[in-house]
Tab-separated table of C-alpha atoms and ligand atoms in Angstrom:
chain	number	residue	atom	x	y	z
I	1	MET	CA	-89.773	-21.783	-27.380
I	2	LYS	CA	-89.471	-21.250	-30.923
I	3	THR	CA	-85.851	-20.412	-31.552
I	4	TYR	CA	-84.883	-18.950	-35.241
I	5	ILE	CA	-81.035	-19.141	-35.714
I	6	PHE	CA	-80.202	-16.430	-38.351
I	7	ASP	CA	-76.276	-17.028	-38.697
I	8	PRO	CA	-74.233	-20.362	-37.920
I	9	ILE	CA	-73.173	-20.970	-34.768
I	10	HIS	CA	-70.823	-23.384	-32.953
I	11	GLN	CA	-72.318	-27.185	-32.914
I	12	VAL	CA	-72.239	-27.033	-28.919
I	13	ALA	CA	-74.092	-24.335	-28.339
I	14	LEU	CA	-76.373	-25.847	-31.179
I	15	ASP	CA	-76.762	-28.667	-29.254
I	16	ALA	CA	-77.286	-26.972	-26.361
I	17	ALA	CA	-80.401	-24.747	-28.060
I	18	ASN	CA	-81.728	-27.941	-28.980
I	19	GLU	CA	-82.263	-29.021	-25.590
I	20	ILE	CA	-84.633	-26.163	-24.901
I	21	GLY	CA	-87.104	-26.164	-27.692
I	22	GLU	CA	-87.662	-26.213	-31.021
I	23	ILE	CA	-85.061	-24.180	-33.340
I	24	VAL	CA	-84.665	-23.285	-37.041
I	25	LYS	CA	-81.073	-23.286	-38.451
I	26	TRP	CA	-80.192	-20.747	-41.264
I	27	ASP	CA	-79.700	-23.287	-43.860
I	28	ASN	CA	-82.982	-24.645	-43.584
I	29	PRO	CA	-84.167	-23.722	-47.010
I	30	GLU	CA	-87.700	-24.108	-46.384
I	31	VAL	CA	-88.050	-21.181	-44.149
I	32	LYS	CA	-89.651	-18.001	-45.905
I	33	GLU	CA	-90.457	-16.432	-42.735
I	34	TYR	CA	-90.617	-16.022	-39.051
I	35	SER	CA	-94.049	-14.739	-37.857
I	36	ASP	CA	-94.066	-17.596	-35.060
I	37	ALA	CA	-90.297	-16.684	-33.845
I	38	GLU	CA	-90.373	-16.032	-29.804
I	39	ALA	CA	-86.407	-16.030	-29.768
I	40	ILE	CA	-84.032	-15.577	-32.124
I	41	ILE	CA	-80.176	-15.497	-32.064
I	42	VAL	CA	-78.078	-13.552	-34.274
I	43	ARG	CA	-74.673	-12.660	-35.430
I	44	THR	CA	-74.601	-10.319	-38.253
I	45	THR	CA	-77.913	-9.964	-39.723
I	46	ILE	CA	-79.836	-6.818	-39.414
I	47	VAL	CA	-82.640	-6.586	-37.128
I	48	ASP	CA	-84.700	-3.512	-38.108
I	49	LYS	CA	-88.262	-2.437	-37.608
I	50	ASN	CA	-89.378	-4.406	-40.733
I	51	ARG	CA	-87.725	-7.682	-38.997
I	52	ILE	CA	-89.208	-6.667	-35.816
I	53	ASP	CA	-92.461	-6.255	-36.878
I	54	SER	CA	-92.611	-9.487	-39.186
I	55	MET	CA	-92.164	-11.653	-35.618
I	56	PRO	CA	-94.857	-10.284	-33.304
I	57	LYS	CA	-94.344	-13.660	-30.827
I	58	LEU	CA	-90.831	-12.304	-30.673
I	59	ARG	CA	-89.277	-12.077	-26.914
I	60	ILE	CA	-85.784	-11.892	-27.095
I	61	ILE	CA	-83.127	-10.804	-29.864
I	62	ALA	CA	-79.949	-12.795	-28.248
I	63	LYS	CA	-77.152	-11.392	-30.336
I	64	HIS	CA	-74.064	-13.744	-30.588
I	65	GLY	CA	-71.373	-11.183	-30.053
I	66	ILE	CA	-71.159	-7.759	-28.433
I	67	GLY	CA	-71.934	-4.661	-30.850
I	68	THR	CA	-75.563	-4.473	-31.467
I	69	ASP	CA	-75.232	-1.846	-34.308
I	70	ASN	CA	-76.966	-4.692	-36.428
I	71	ILE	CA	-80.677	-4.206	-33.833
I	72	ASP	CA	-82.425	-1.545	-33.824
I	73	LEU	CA	-82.366	-1.709	-30.032
I	74	LYS	CA	-84.954	1.502	-29.331
I	75	TYR	CA	-87.616	0.037	-31.254
I	76	ALA	CA	-87.257	-3.784	-29.565
I	77	LYS	CA	-87.720	-1.836	-26.546
I	78	GLU	CA	-91.030	0.086	-27.478
I	79	LYS	CA	-91.993	-3.677	-28.166
I	80	GLY	CA	-90.697	-5.006	-25.032
I	81	ILE	CA	-88.640	-7.421	-26.235
I	82	PHE	CA	-85.056	-8.068	-24.504
I	83	VAL	CA	-81.850	-7.053	-26.284
I	84	THR	CA	-79.036	-9.354	-25.080
I	85	ASN	CA	-75.449	-9.946	-26.117
I	86	THR	CA	-72.531	-11.906	-24.903
I	87	PRO	CA	-69.973	-8.796	-23.074
I	88	THR	CA	-67.313	-11.216	-21.864
I	89	ALA	CA	-67.667	-14.305	-24.331
I	90	ASN	CA	-65.096	-13.083	-26.646
I	91	MET	CA	-63.504	-10.277	-24.967
I	92	THR	CA	-60.050	-12.125	-24.755
I	93	SER	CA	-60.179	-13.778	-28.478
I	94	VAL	CA	-60.416	-9.833	-29.767
I	95	ALA	CA	-57.946	-8.771	-27.468
I	96	GLU	CA	-55.765	-11.420	-28.312
I	97	LEU	CA	-56.187	-9.846	-31.947
I	98	ALA	CA	-55.694	-6.713	-31.668
I	99	VAL	CA	-52.041	-7.572	-29.588
I	100	THR	CA	-51.427	-9.767	-32.838
I	101	LEU	CA	-52.059	-6.886	-35.096
I	102	ALA	CA	-50.105	-4.519	-33.154
I	103	LEU	CA	-47.121	-6.481	-33.099
I	104	SER	CA	-47.475	-7.677	-36.456
I	105	CYS	CA	-47.311	-4.056	-37.588
I	106	ALA	CA	-44.661	-3.477	-35.269
I	107	ARG	CA	-42.625	-6.298	-37.470
I	108	GLN	CA	-44.076	-6.003	-40.837
I	109	ILE	CA	-44.861	-9.777	-40.097
I	110	PRO	CA	-47.013	-10.008	-43.531
I	111	ARG	CA	-44.720	-8.344	-45.436
I	112	SER	CA	-41.478	-10.022	-44.066
I	113	ASN	CA	-43.265	-13.651	-44.953
I	114	MET	CA	-44.457	-12.382	-48.501
I	115	LEU	CA	-41.030	-11.299	-49.051
I	116	THR	CA	-39.176	-14.444	-47.830
I	117	LYS	CA	-41.423	-16.700	-49.471
I	118	ASN	CA	-41.200	-14.962	-52.905
I	119	GLY	CA	-37.374	-15.648	-52.462
I	120	LEU	CA	-34.853	-13.214	-50.887
I	121	GLU	CA	-31.265	-12.612	-51.999
I	122	ILE	CA	-30.394	-11.345	-48.402
I	123	LEU	CA	-31.080	-11.990	-44.738
I	124	ALA	CA	-32.938	-9.269	-42.930
I	125	PRO	CA	-33.330	-6.388	-45.624
I	126	ARG	CA	-33.411	-3.005	-43.908
I	127	GLU	CA	-36.774	-2.506	-45.759
I	128	LEU	CA	-37.694	-5.206	-43.118
I	129	THR	CA	-36.650	-3.358	-40.280
I	130	GLY	CA	-39.068	-2.979	-37.076
I	131	LEU	CA	-39.753	-1.189	-34.268
I	132	GLU	CA	-39.645	-2.296	-30.377
I	133	LEU	CA	-42.549	-1.823	-28.382
I	134	SER	CA	-41.473	-2.560	-24.771
I	135	GLY	CA	-41.620	0.620	-23.345
I	136	LYS	CA	-43.333	2.354	-25.105
I	137	THR	CA	-46.814	3.841	-24.719
I	138	VAL	CA	-50.548	2.212	-25.998
I	139	GLY	CA	-53.093	4.391	-25.790
I	140	LEU	CA	-56.805	2.697	-25.890
I	141	ILE	CA	-59.606	4.573	-27.233
I	142	GLY	CA	-62.187	2.980	-25.162
I	143	ALA	CA	-61.312	1.004	-21.842
I	144	GLY	CA	-63.835	-1.380	-21.497
I	145	ARG	CA	-64.120	-4.844	-21.351
I	146	ILE	CA	-61.645	-5.107	-24.696
I	147	GLY	CA	-59.856	-1.925	-24.029
I	148	GLN	CA	-58.858	-3.057	-20.313
I	149	LYS	CA	-57.829	-6.504	-21.531
I	150	ILE	CA	-55.813	-5.155	-24.817
I	151	GLY	CA	-53.957	-3.018	-22.050
I	152	GLU	CA	-53.307	-5.759	-19.527
I	153	ILE	CA	-51.905	-7.723	-22.365
I	154	PHE	CA	-49.373	-5.044	-23.436
I	155	ARG	CA	-48.351	-4.529	-19.951
I	156	GLU	CA	-47.806	-7.490	-18.645
I	157	GLY	CA	-46.613	-9.028	-21.680
I	158	LEU	CA	-44.291	-6.100	-23.646
I	159	GLY	CA	-44.036	-4.132	-20.491
I	160	MET	CA	-45.586	-0.759	-21.995
I	161	ASN	CA	-47.029	2.140	-20.573
I	162	LEU	CA	-51.077	2.360	-20.587
I	163	SER	CA	-53.034	5.919	-21.670
I	164	CYS	CA	-56.762	6.261	-22.801
I	165	TYR	CA	-59.255	8.048	-23.979
I	166	ASP	CA	-62.802	7.144	-22.481
I	167	PRO	CA	-65.054	10.034	-21.216
I	168	TYR	CA	-67.418	7.175	-19.607
I	169	LEU	CA	-64.191	6.042	-17.426
I	170	SER	CA	-64.144	7.639	-13.655
I	171	GLU	CA	-60.938	8.658	-12.977
I	172	GLU	CA	-60.515	6.551	-9.988
I	173	LEU	CA	-60.990	3.238	-12.127
I	174	ALA	CA	-58.352	4.520	-14.743
I	175	ASP	CA	-55.989	4.956	-11.431
I	176	LYS	CA	-57.008	1.525	-9.816
I	177	LEU	CA	-56.558	-0.458	-14.056
I	178	GLY	CA	-52.958	2.112	-14.184
I	179	LEU	CA	-54.367	3.908	-17.117
I	180	LYS	CA	-53.567	7.808	-17.809
I	181	LYS	CA	-56.606	9.129	-18.374
I	182	TYR	CA	-56.787	12.103	-21.089
I	183	ASP	CA	-59.830	14.447	-21.646
I	184	LYS	CA	-58.732	15.304	-24.921
I	185	LEU	CA	-58.323	12.338	-27.585
I	186	LEU	CA	-55.979	14.727	-29.343
I	187	ASP	CA	-53.767	14.956	-26.675
I	188	MET	CA	-53.868	11.242	-26.280
I	189	LEU	CA	-53.017	10.396	-30.108
I	190	ARG	CA	-50.233	12.757	-29.948
I	191	ASP	CA	-48.582	10.762	-26.997
I	192	ALA	CA	-49.204	7.414	-27.668
I	193	ASP	CA	-47.439	5.058	-29.902
I	194	VAL	CA	-49.463	2.291	-30.465
I	195	VAL	CA	-53.205	3.274	-30.552
I	196	SER	CA	-55.623	0.866	-30.288
I	197	ILE	CA	-59.431	1.106	-30.786
I	198	SER	CA	-62.362	-0.935	-28.412
I	199	VAL	CA	-65.602	1.482	-28.667
I	200	PRO	CA	-68.907	0.888	-29.608
I	201	LEU	CA	-70.497	2.363	-33.033
I	202	THR	CA	-72.380	4.842	-32.222
I	203	GLU	CA	-73.086	8.611	-33.351
I	204	SER	CA	-70.334	10.102	-31.314
I	205	THR	CA	-67.719	7.276	-32.449
I	206	ILE	CA	-68.729	7.240	-36.480
I	207	ASN	CA	-65.542	8.759	-37.934
I	208	LEU	CA	-63.364	9.277	-34.484
I	209	ILE	CA	-60.368	9.018	-35.880
I	210	ALA	CA	-60.278	11.249	-39.462
I	211	GLU	CA	-57.703	13.246	-40.709
I	212	LYS	CA	-57.359	15.356	-37.531
I	213	GLU	CA	-56.793	12.871	-35.847
I	214	LEU	CA	-54.040	11.099	-37.907
I	215	GLU	CA	-52.324	14.553	-38.324
I	216	ALA	CA	-51.951	14.052	-34.513
I	217	MET	CA	-50.208	10.826	-34.282
I	218	LYS	CA	-46.845	10.726	-34.691
I	219	GLU	CA	-45.116	9.369	-37.910
I	220	THR	CA	-43.588	6.475	-36.013
I	221	ALA	CA	-47.262	5.560	-34.726
I	222	ILE	CA	-49.762	2.208	-35.280
I	223	LEU	CA	-53.010	2.344	-35.553
I	224	VAL	CA	-55.138	-0.815	-34.637
I	225	ASN	CA	-58.909	-0.806	-35.686
I	226	THR	CA	-60.677	-4.270	-33.989
I	227	ALA	CA	-64.032	-2.220	-33.093
I	228	ARG	CA	-66.293	-1.418	-35.852
I	229	GLY	CA	-65.053	0.260	-39.351
I	230	LYS	CA	-66.732	3.086	-39.450
I	231	ILE	CA	-65.025	4.459	-36.586
I	232	VAL	CA	-61.900	5.125	-38.444
I	233	ASN	CA	-62.513	6.918	-42.093
I	234	GLU	CA	-61.067	4.857	-44.552
I	235	LYS	CA	-60.185	7.643	-47.000
I	236	ALA	CA	-58.367	9.851	-44.542
I	237	LEU	CA	-56.370	6.382	-43.558
I	238	TYR	CA	-55.493	5.902	-47.084
I	239	GLU	CA	-54.167	9.066	-47.149
I	240	ALA	CA	-52.000	9.216	-44.021
I	241	LEU	CA	-50.768	5.661	-44.781
I	242	LEU	CA	-49.828	6.501	-48.368
I	243	ASN	CA	-47.678	9.724	-47.464
I	244	ASN	CA	-46.558	8.620	-44.459
I	245	ARG	CA	-48.231	10.443	-41.693
I	246	ILE	CA	-48.157	7.473	-39.331
I	247	LYS	CA	-46.281	4.367	-39.722
I	248	TYR	CA	-48.552	1.450	-39.559
I	249	ALA	CA	-52.058	0.570	-39.556
I	250	ALA	CA	-54.086	-3.044	-38.779
I	251	MET	CA	-58.335	-3.584	-38.981
I	252	ASP	CA	-60.155	-6.146	-38.630
I	253	VAL	CA	-63.525	-4.488	-39.384
I	254	PHE	CA	-64.083	-2.304	-42.018
I	255	GLU	CA	-67.059	0.337	-43.672
I	256	ILE	CA	-67.844	-2.104	-45.823
I	257	GLU	CA	-67.464	-5.754	-45.298
I	258	PRO	CA	-66.231	-8.048	-45.899
I	259	PRO	CA	-64.237	-5.492	-47.666
I	260	LYS	CA	-63.540	-5.519	-51.657
I	261	LYS	CA	-60.662	-6.286	-53.449
I	262	ASP	CA	-60.571	-2.468	-54.839
I	263	ASN	CA	-60.800	-0.957	-51.088
I	264	PRO	CA	-57.436	1.148	-51.932
I	265	LEU	CA	-56.361	0.224	-48.332
I	266	LEU	CA	-55.792	-3.208	-49.293
I	267	SER	CA	-52.941	-1.544	-51.785
I	268	LEU	CA	-50.542	-0.304	-49.538
I	269	ASP	CA	-47.759	-2.175	-48.142
I	270	ASN	CA	-48.006	-0.586	-44.616
I	271	PHE	CA	-51.294	-1.787	-43.503
I	272	ILE	CA	-52.715	-5.308	-42.637
I	273	ALA	CA	-56.444	-6.424	-42.875
I	274	THR	CA	-58.267	-9.392	-41.351
I	275	PRO	CA	-61.854	-10.273	-42.247
I	276	HIS	CA	-63.663	-9.518	-39.100
I	277	ILE	CA	-61.817	-12.656	-37.300
I	278	GLY	CA	-61.652	-10.798	-33.769
I	279	ALA	CA	-64.344	-13.559	-32.254
I	280	ALA	CA	-63.369	-16.168	-34.696
I	281	THR	CA	-61.772	-18.337	-32.239
I	282	GLU	CA	-63.032	-21.888	-30.760
I	283	GLU	CA	-63.279	-20.851	-27.561
I	284	ALA	CA	-65.064	-17.891	-28.121
I	285	LEU	CA	-67.766	-19.131	-30.553
I	286	VAL	CA	-68.449	-21.871	-27.750
I	287	ASN	CA	-68.990	-19.347	-25.421
I	288	MET	CA	-71.002	-16.819	-27.411
I	289	GLY	CA	-72.997	-19.561	-28.403
I	290	LEU	CA	-73.560	-20.937	-24.991
I	291	THR	CA	-74.198	-17.490	-23.798
I	292	ALA	CA	-76.815	-16.640	-26.200
I	293	VAL	CA	-78.955	-20.056	-25.612
I	294	GLU	CA	-78.599	-19.382	-21.986
I	295	GLU	CA	-80.076	-15.642	-22.368
I	296	ILE	CA	-83.139	-17.536	-24.095
I	297	LYS	CA	-83.154	-19.911	-21.393
I	298	MET	CA	-84.041	-17.421	-18.886
I	299	VAL	CA	-86.780	-15.664	-20.793
I	300	LEU	CA	-88.407	-19.109	-21.095
I	301	GLN	CA	-87.983	-19.775	-17.261
I	302	GLY	CA	-89.656	-16.624	-16.892
I	303	LYS	CA	-86.301	-14.793	-15.764
I	304	THR	CA	-84.644	-11.346	-16.429
I	305	PRO	CA	-81.438	-12.193	-18.732
I	306	ARG	CA	-78.276	-10.945	-17.322
I	307	TYR	CA	-76.725	-8.848	-20.332
I	308	ILE	CA	-79.642	-6.874	-21.224
I	309	VAL	CA	-78.356	-4.034	-23.741
I	310	ASN	CA	-81.902	-2.392	-24.455
I	311	GLN	CA	-82.979	-1.558	-20.433
J	401	NAD	P1	-67.722	-2.178	-23.501
J	401	NAD	O1	-68.830	-1.718	-23.409
J	401	NAD	O2	-67.211	-3.026	-22.697
J	401	NAD	O3	-66.629	-1.064	-23.964
J	401	NAD	C1	-66.739	0.064	-24.706
J	401	NAD	C2	-65.777	1.250	-23.871
J	401	NAD	O4	-65.881	2.225	-25.059
J	401	NAD	C3	-66.461	1.540	-22.802
J	401	NAD	O5	-65.799	2.016	-21.461
J	401	NAD	C4	-67.064	3.015	-23.052
J	401	NAD	O6	-67.307	4.325	-21.951
J	401	NAD	C5	-65.944	3.598	-24.006
J	401	NAD	N1	-66.908	4.632	-24.768
J	401	NAD	C6	-67.930	4.842	-25.459
J	401	NAD	N2	-68.341	6.183	-26.546
J	401	NAD	C7	-66.731	6.464	-26.127
J	401	NAD	C8	-66.433	7.392	-27.485
J	401	NAD	N3	-67.281	8.125	-27.999
J	401	NAD	N4	-65.008	8.130	-26.703
J	401	NAD	C9	-64.541	6.704	-26.047
J	401	NAD	N5	-64.542	5.674	-25.561
J	401	NAD	C10	-66.348	5.215	-25.448
J	401	NAD	O7	-67.720	-2.862	-25.034
J	401	NAD	P2	-66.470	-4.155	-25.377
J	401	NAD	O8	-66.907	-5.174	-24.792
J	401	NAD	O9	-64.893	-3.673	-25.238
J	401	NAD	O10	-66.703	-4.087	-26.860
J	401	NAD	C11	-66.237	-2.724	-27.362
J	401	NAD	C12	-66.296	-2.978	-29.049
J	401	NAD	O11	-65.754	-3.917	-29.605
J	401	NAD	C13	-67.808	-3.505	-29.291
J	401	NAD	O12	-68.989	-2.439	-29.435
J	401	NAD	C14	-68.063	-4.111	-30.673
J	401	NAD	O13	-68.591	-2.862	-31.639
J	401	NAD	C15	-66.259	-4.785	-31.303
J	401	NAD	N6	-65.997	-6.196	-31.111
J	401	NAD	C16	-65.393	-6.444	-32.061
J	401	NAD	C17	-65.028	-7.527	-32.603
J	401	NAD	C18	-64.390	-8.221	-33.627
J	401	NAD	O14	-64.768	-9.186	-34.031
J	401	NAD	N7	-63.694	-7.152	-34.546
J	401	NAD	C19	-65.744	-8.717	-31.135
J	401	NAD	C20	-66.479	-8.131	-30.268
J	401	NAD	C21	-66.230	-6.671	-29.851
């Protein structure tokens, strides 16, 4: 099975891919077209109709990661091509980043680091006063794999209370997970001290957090987005942070990635940015790569892959 790997993957996964057939790597300068591709592995490469049409033998698009908004799922389905992802491979890494960002906001870690390295005259200056999270409430927007893991770390590690807004989560499961489930996003936002976003980017989640939602949040609230950039309206967030409508925000994902240096958010002291590093740990990279290769191997063996996202 000839597999084109469009974006860099971990060496461990590359070795595994080599074992199942011929592979063509992302950095091969001789590759001008992909018409003989039977399988592809992609991370951020856009797989639209045109690209799918350029690969008439394609049987599987293995997404290395979770979010499949870079792939035309419907068209792939029409063409009988499996699209798979790696749903469990990076959830711990993303959850750990979300918690790290929330704590970094609460204790102003980047700013504290910068001021200390620039030379301070006094210890613990008033402007670096932080917030304690213990006993406060986290509002999870989306309580799927990553959202649940984030909740678990906040509760077990910091003794925080958990609430969620996720219309697709049953009351029973919410109860079992110890989540206070809200039917209305605005109601959850009014009550939460930390708001963490873990929903896919879809028509219904674009601009899910905009002016009205930010207006509803507490003035002391922290917003963390490790999901997708367009879920938060960046202009509205900039205004809210500039006018101290909310305390702090941190984002791993942006409307345009990597974010441009002149993105107004980057000029704010109460904003922390990371460049889409949620899944960028050794462990997650190995797991994602191996899972993607495994899915291709299953198709090669005539089996149905485990993590199909375009049923
Ligand atoms: P998941 O499918 O397990 O969970 C998503 C949850 O969102 C589900 O419970 C679903 O019911 C809920 N949801 C869907 N639409 C909603 C809406 N309109 N309002 C509220 N809730 C809604 O997915 P996951 O593994 O938890 O991942 C979530 C997202 O995180 C992915 O889609 C991906 O975009 C993003 N992600 C980012 C990184 C990163 O590097 N920063 C890495 C992995 C995943």
